[in-house]
PDB file of C-alpha atoms and ligand atoms in Angstrom:
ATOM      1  CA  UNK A   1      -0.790 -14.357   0.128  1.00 97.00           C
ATOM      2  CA  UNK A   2      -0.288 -13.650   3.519  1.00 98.00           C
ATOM      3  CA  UNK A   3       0.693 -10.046   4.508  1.00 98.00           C
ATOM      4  CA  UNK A   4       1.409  -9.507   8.300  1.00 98.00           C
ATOM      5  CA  UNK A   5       1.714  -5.733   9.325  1.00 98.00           C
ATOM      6  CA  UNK A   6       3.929  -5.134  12.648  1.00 98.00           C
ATOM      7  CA  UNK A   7       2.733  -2.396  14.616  1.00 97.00           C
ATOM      8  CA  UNK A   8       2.226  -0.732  17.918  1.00 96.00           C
ATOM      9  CA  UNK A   9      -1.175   0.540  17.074  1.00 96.00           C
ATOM     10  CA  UNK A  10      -3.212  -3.053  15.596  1.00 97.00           C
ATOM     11  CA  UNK A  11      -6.526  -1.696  16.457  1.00 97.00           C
ATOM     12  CA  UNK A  12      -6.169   0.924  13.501  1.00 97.00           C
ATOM     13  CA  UNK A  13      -5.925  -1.474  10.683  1.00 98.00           C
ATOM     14  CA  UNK A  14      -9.700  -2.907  11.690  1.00 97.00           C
ATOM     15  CA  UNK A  15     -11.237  -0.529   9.921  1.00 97.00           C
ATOM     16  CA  UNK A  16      -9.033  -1.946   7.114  1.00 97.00           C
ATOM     17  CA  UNK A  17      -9.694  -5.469   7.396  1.00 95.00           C
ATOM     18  CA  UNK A  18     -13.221  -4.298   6.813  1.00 94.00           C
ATOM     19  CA  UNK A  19     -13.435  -3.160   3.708  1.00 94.00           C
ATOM     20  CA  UNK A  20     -14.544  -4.937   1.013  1.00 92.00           C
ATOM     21  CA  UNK A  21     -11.809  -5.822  -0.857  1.00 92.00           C
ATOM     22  CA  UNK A  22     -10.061  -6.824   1.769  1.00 92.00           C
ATOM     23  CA  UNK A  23     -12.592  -9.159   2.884  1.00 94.00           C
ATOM     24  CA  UNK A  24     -13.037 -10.682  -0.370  1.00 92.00           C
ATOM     25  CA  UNK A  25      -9.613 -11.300  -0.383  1.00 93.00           C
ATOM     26  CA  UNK A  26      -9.642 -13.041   2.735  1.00 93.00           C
ATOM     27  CA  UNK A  27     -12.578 -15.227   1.622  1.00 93.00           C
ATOM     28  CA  UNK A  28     -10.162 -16.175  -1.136  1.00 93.00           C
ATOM     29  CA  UNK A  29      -7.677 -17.301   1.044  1.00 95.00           C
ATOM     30  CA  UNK A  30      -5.437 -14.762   1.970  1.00 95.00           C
ATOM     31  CA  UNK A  31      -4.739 -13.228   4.988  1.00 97.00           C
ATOM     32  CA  UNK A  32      -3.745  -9.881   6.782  1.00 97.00           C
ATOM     33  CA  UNK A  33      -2.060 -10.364  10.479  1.00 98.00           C
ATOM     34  CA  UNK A  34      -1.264  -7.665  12.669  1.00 98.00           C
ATOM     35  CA  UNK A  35       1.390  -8.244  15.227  1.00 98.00           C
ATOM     36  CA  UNK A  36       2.342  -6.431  18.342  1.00 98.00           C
ATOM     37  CA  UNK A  37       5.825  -4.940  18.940  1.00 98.00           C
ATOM     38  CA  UNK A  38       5.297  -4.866  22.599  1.00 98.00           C
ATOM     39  CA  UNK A  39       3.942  -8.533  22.762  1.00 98.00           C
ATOM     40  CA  UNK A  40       7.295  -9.592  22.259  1.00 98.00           C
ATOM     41  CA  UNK A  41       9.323  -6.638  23.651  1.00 98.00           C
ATOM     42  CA  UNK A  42      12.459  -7.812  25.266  1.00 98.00           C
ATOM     43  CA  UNK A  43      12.166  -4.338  27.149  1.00 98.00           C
ATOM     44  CA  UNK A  44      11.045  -3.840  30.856  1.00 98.00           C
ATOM     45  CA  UNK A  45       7.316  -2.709  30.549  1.00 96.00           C
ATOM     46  CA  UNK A  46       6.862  -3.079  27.016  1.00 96.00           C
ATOM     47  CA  UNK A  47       9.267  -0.662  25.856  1.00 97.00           C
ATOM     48  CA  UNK A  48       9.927  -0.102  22.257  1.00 97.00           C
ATOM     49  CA  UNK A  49      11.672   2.976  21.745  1.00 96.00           C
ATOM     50  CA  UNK A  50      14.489   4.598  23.202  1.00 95.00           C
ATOM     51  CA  UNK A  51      16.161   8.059  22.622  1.00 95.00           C
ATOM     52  CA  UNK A  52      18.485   8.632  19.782  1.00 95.00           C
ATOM     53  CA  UNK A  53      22.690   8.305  20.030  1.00 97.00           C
ATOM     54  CA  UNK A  54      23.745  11.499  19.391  1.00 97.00           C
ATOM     55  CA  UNK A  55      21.105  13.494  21.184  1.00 96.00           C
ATOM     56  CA  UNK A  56      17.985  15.050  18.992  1.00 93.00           C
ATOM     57  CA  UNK A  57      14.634  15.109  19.807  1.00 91.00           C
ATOM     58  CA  UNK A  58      12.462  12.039  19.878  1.00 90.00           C
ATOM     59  CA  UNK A  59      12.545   8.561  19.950  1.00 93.00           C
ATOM     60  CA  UNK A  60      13.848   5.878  17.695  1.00 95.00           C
ATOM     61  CA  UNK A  61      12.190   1.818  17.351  1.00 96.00           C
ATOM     62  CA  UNK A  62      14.996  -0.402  18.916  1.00 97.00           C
ATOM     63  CA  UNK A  63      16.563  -3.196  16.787  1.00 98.00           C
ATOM     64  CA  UNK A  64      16.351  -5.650  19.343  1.00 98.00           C
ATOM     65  CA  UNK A  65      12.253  -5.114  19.671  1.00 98.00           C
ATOM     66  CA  UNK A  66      11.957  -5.431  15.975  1.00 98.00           C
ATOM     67  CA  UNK A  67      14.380  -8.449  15.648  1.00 98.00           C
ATOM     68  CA  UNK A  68      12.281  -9.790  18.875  1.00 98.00           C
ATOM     69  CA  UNK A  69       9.436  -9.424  16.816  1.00 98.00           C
ATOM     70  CA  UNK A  70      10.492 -11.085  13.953  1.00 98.00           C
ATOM     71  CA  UNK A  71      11.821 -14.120  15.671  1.00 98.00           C
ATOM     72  CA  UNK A  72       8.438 -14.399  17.467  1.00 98.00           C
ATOM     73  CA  UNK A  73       6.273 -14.863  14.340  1.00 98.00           C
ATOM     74  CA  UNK A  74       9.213 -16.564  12.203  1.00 98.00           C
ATOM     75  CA  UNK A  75      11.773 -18.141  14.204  1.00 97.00           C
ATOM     76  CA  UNK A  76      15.258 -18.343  12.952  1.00 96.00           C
ATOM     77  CA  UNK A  77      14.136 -18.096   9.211  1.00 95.00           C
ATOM     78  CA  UNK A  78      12.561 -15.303   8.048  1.00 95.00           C
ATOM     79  CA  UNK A  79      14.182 -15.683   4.660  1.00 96.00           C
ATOM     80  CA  UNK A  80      10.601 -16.717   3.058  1.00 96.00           C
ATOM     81  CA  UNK A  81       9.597 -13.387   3.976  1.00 98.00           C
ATOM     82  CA  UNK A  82       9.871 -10.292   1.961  1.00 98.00           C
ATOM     83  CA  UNK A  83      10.308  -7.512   4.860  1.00 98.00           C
ATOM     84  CA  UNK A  84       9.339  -3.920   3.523  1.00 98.00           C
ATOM     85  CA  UNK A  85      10.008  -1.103   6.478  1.00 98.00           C
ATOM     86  CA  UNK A  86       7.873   1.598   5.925  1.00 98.00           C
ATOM     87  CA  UNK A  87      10.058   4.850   6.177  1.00 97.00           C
ATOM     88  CA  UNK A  88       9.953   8.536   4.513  1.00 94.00           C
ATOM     89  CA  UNK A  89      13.619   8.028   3.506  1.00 94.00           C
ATOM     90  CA  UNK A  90      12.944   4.706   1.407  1.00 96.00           C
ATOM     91  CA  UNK A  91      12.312   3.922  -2.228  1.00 98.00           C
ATOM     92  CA  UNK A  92       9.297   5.459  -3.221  1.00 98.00           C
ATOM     93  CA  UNK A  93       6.232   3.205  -3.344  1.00 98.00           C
ATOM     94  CA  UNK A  94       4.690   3.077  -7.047  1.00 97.00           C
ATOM     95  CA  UNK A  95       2.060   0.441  -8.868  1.00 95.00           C
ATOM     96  CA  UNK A  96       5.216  -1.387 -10.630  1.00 95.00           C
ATOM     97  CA  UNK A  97       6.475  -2.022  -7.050  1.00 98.00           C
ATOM     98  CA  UNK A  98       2.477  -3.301  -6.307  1.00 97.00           C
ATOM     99  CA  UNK A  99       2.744  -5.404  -9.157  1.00 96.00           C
ATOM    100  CA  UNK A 100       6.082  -7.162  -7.919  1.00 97.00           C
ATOM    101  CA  UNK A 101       4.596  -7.373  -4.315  1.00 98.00           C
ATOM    102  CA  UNK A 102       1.067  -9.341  -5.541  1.00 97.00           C
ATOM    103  CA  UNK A 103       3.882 -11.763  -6.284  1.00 97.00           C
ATOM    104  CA  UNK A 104       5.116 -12.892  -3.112  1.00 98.00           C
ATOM    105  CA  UNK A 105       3.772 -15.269  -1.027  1.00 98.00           C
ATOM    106  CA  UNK A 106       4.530 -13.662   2.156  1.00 98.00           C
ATOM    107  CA  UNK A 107       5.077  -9.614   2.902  1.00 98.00           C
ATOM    108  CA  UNK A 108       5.855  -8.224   6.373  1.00 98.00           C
ATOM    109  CA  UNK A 109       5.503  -4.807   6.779  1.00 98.00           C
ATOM    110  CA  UNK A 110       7.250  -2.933   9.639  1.00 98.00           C
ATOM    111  CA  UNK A 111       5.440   0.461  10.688  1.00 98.00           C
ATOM    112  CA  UNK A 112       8.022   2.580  12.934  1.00 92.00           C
ATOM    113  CA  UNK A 113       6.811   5.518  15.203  1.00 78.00           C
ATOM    114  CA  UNK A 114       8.144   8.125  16.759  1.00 67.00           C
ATOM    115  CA  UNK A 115      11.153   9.774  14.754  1.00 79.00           C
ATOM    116  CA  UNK A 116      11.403   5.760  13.107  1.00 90.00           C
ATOM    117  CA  UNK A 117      13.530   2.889  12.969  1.00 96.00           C
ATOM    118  CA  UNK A 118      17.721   2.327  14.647  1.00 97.00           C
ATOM    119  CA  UNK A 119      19.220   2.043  11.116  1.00 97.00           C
ATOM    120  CA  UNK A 120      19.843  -1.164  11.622  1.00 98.00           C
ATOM    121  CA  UNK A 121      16.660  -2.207  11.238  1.00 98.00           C
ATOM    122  CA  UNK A 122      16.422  -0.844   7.702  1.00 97.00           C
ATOM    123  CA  UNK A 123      20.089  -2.299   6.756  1.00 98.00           C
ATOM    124  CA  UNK A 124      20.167  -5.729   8.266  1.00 98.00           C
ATOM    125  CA  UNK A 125      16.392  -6.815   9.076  1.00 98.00           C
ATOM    126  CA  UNK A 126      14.368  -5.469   6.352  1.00 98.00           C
ATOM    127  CA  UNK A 127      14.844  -6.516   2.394  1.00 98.00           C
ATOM    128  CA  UNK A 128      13.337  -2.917   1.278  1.00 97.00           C
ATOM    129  CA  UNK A 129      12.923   0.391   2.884  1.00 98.00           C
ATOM    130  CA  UNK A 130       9.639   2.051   0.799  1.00 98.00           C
ATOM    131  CA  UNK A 131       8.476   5.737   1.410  1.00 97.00           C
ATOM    132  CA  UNK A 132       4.655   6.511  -0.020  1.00 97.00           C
ATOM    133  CA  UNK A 133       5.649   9.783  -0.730  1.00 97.00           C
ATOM    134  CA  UNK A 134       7.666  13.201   0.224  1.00 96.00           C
ATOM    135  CA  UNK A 135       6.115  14.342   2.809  1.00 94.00           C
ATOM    136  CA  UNK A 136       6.410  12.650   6.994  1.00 92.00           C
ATOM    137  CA  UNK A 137       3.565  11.349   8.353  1.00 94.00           C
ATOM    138  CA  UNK A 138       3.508  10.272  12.062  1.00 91.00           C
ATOM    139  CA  UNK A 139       4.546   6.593  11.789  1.00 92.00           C
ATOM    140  CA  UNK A 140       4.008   3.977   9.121  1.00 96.00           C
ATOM    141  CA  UNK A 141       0.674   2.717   9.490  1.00 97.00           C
ATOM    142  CA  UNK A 142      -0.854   4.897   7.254  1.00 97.00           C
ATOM    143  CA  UNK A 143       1.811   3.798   4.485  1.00 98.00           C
ATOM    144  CA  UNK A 144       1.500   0.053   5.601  1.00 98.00           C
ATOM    145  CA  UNK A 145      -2.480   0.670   4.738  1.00 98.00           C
ATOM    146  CA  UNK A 146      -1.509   2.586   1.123  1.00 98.00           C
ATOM    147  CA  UNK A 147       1.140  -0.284   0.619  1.00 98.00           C
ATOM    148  CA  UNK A 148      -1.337  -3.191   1.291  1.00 98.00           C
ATOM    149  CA  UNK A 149      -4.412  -2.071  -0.058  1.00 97.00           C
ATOM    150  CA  UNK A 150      -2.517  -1.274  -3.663  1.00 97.00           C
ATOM    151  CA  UNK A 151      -1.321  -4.674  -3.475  1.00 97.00           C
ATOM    152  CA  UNK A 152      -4.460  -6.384  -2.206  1.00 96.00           C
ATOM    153  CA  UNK A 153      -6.773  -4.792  -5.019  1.00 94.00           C
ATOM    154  CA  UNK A 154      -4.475  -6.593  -7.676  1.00 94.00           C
ATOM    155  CA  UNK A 155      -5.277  -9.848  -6.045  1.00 94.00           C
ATOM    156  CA  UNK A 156      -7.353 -12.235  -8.140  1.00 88.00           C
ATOM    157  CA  UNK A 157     -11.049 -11.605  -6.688  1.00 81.00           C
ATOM    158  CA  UNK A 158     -10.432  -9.381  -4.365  1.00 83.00           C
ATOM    159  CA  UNK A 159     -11.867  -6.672  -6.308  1.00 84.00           C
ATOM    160  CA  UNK A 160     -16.034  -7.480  -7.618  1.00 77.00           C
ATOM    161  CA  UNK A 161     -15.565  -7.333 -11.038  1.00 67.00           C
ATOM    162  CA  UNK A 162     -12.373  -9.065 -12.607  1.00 59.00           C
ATOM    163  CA  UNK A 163     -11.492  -6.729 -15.749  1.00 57.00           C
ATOM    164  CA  UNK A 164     -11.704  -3.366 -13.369  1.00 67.00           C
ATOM    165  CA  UNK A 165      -7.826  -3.794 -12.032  1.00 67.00           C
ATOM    166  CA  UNK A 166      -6.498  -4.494 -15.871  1.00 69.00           C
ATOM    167  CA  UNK A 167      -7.185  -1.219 -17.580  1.00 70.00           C
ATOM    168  CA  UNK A 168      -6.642   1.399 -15.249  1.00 78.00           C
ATOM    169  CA  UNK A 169      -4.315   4.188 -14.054  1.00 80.00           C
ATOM    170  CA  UNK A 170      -0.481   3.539 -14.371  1.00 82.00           C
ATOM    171  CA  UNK A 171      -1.406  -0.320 -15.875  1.00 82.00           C
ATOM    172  CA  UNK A 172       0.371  -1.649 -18.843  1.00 81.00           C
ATOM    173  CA  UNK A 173      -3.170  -1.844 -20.964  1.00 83.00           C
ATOM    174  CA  UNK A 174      -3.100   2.122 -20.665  1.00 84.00           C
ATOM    175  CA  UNK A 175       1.061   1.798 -21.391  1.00 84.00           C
ATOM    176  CA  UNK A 176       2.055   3.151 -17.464  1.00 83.00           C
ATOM    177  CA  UNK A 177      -0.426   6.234 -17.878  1.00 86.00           C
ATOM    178  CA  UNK A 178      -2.920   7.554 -15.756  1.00 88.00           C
ATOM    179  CA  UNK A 179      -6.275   6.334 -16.449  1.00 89.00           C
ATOM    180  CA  UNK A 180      -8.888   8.132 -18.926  1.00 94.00           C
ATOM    181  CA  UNK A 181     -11.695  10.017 -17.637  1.00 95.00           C
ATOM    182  CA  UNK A 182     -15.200   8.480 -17.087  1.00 95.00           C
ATOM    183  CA  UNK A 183     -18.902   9.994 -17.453  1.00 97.00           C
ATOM    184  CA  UNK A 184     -21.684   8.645 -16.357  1.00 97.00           C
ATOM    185  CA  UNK A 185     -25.698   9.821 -16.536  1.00 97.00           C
ATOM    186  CA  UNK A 186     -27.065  12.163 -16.940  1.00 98.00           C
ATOM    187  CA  UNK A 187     -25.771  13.488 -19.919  1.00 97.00           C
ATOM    188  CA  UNK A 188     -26.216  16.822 -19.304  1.00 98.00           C
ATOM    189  CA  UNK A 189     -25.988  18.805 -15.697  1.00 98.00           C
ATOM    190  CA  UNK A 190     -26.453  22.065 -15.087  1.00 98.00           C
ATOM    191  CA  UNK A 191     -25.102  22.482 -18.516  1.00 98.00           C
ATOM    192  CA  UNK A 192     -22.499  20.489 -18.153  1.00 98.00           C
ATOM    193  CA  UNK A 193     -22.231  18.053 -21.015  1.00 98.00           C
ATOM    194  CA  UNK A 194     -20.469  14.752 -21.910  1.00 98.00           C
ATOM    195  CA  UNK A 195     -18.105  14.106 -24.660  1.00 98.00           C
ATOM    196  CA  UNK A 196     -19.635  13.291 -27.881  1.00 98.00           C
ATOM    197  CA  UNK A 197     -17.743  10.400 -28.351  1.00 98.00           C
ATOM    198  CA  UNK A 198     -19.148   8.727 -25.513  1.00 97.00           C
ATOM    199  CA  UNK A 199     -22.343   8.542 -26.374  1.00 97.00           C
ATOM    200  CA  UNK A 200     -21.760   7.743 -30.404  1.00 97.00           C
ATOM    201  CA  UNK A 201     -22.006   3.918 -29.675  1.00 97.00           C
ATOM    202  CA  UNK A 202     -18.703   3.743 -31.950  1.00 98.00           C
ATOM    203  CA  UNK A 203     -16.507   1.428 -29.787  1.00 97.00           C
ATOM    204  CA  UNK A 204     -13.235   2.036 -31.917  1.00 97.00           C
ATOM    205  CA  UNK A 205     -13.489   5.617 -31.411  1.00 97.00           C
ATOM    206  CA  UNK A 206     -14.209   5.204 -27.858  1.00 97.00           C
ATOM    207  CA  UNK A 207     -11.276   3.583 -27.452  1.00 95.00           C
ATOM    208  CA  UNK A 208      -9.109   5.598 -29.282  1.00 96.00           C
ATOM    209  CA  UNK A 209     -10.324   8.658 -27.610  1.00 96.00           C
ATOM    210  CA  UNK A 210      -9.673   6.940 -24.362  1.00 95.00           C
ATOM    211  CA  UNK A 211      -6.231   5.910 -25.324  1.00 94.00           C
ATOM    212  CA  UNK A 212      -5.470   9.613 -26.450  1.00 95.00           C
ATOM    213  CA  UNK A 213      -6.536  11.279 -23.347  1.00 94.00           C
ATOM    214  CA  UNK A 214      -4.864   8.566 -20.494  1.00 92.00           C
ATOM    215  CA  UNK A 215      -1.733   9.705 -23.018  1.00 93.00           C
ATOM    216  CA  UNK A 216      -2.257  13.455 -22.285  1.00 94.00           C
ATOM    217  CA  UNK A 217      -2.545  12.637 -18.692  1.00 90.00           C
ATOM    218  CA  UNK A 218       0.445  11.029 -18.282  1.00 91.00           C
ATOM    219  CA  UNK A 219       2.129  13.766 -19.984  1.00 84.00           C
ATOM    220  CA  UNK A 220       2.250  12.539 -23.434  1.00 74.00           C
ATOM    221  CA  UNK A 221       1.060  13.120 -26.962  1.00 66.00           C
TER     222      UNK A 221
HETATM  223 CL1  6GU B   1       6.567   4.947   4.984  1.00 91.80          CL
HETATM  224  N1  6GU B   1       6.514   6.638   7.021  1.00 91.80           N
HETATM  225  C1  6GU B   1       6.397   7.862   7.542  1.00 91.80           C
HETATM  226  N2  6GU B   1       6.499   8.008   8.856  1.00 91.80           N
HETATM  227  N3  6GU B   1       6.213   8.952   6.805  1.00 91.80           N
HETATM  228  C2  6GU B   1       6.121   8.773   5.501  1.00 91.80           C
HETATM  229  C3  6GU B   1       6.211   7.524   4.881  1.00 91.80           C
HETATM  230  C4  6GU B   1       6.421   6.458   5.686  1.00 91.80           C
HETATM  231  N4  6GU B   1       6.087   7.681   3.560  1.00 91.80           N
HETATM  232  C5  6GU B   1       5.912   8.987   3.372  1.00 91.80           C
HETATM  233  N5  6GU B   1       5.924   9.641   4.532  1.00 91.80           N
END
């Protein structure tokens, strides 16, 4: 999979190609790209932005830099390309939209700054306009990050051990619930203690204790 992030700000996603899982990924063959708005600006002194029609305050990403940018890394056809802009007013982000995502073979995902993108951008560049939640942040790079590092994890490899992606929170093994709570040593803190269960060695009622309380999380029986 190759996911390419388009930004003004690159140099804050290398702290993000250095984690772990992202590098494992990569060693596995797929790759995160971060490209430049204003290295293919069609703007006088790498412009980007310009101030809303209408009035308002702030400034809006131009359709023409985006489209610019586009072109640059895909020519004509950009059609193998799934193009997600990342904006507060999209569909909300969620692991069943992760799970379609691992799919493709190519993602592009547009951050926007300032007060975000010309409409046009969202209604005849992008395939999908995703929000990571109700709340603004200051541009998308944040919700690129959130967007590609759910995805990434679910990538064969990318995470050490192979089974710890399958049964956890919101996954189909745990039927969309949140995940079950873990314990680990020592069994007994400050008189804290661990379920029971846990420590019975009875597998089957491990698991059905589990099952019952990712239930009760999620709002369930
Ligand atoms: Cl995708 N962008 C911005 N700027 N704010 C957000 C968001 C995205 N998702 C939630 N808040």
């Amino acid at each position: 999979m190759l996911i390419d992030v388009f930004t003004l700000f690159p140099e804050h996603f290398e702290w993000f190609g250095g984690q772990r899982h992202v590098r494992n990924a990569a060693e596995g063959g797929h790759e995160l790209r971060c490209i430049d708005y204003r290295d293919t600006t069609p703007l006088k002194g790498g412009r980007v932005d310009d101030t809303p029609y209408g009035g308002g305050a702030g400034m809006v990403m131009r359709v023409d830099v985006v489209d610019a940018a586009l072109r640059g890394a895909y020519g004509d056809d950009g059609s193998g390309v799934r193009k997600i802009a990342l904006t507060p007013g999209g569909r909300m982000f969620d692991e069943g939209l992760a799970a379609e995502l691992v799919g493709e073979q190519h993602l592009a995902l547009l951050c926007g700054r300032y007060e975000g993108f010309d409409e046009r951008v969202i209604e005849r560049l992008a395939d999908d306009a995703v929000s990571i939640g109700p709340y603004v942040l200051s541009g998308g790079e944040l919700a690129a990050m959130v967007v590609a590092d759910a995805v990434i994890r679910k990538l064969p490899g990318a995470l050490g051990d192979e089974h710890s992606a399958v049964e956890e929170s919101f996954s189909e093994a745990l039927g969309g619930d949140p995940e079950y709570p873990h314990y680990t040593r020592p069994p007994e803190y400050r008189g804290w203690g661990v379920p029971e269960i846990l420590l019975s060695g009875d597998h089957a009622g491990i698991r059905e204790w589990r099952l019952q309380r990712s239930r009760e999380r999620g709002g369930g029986a």
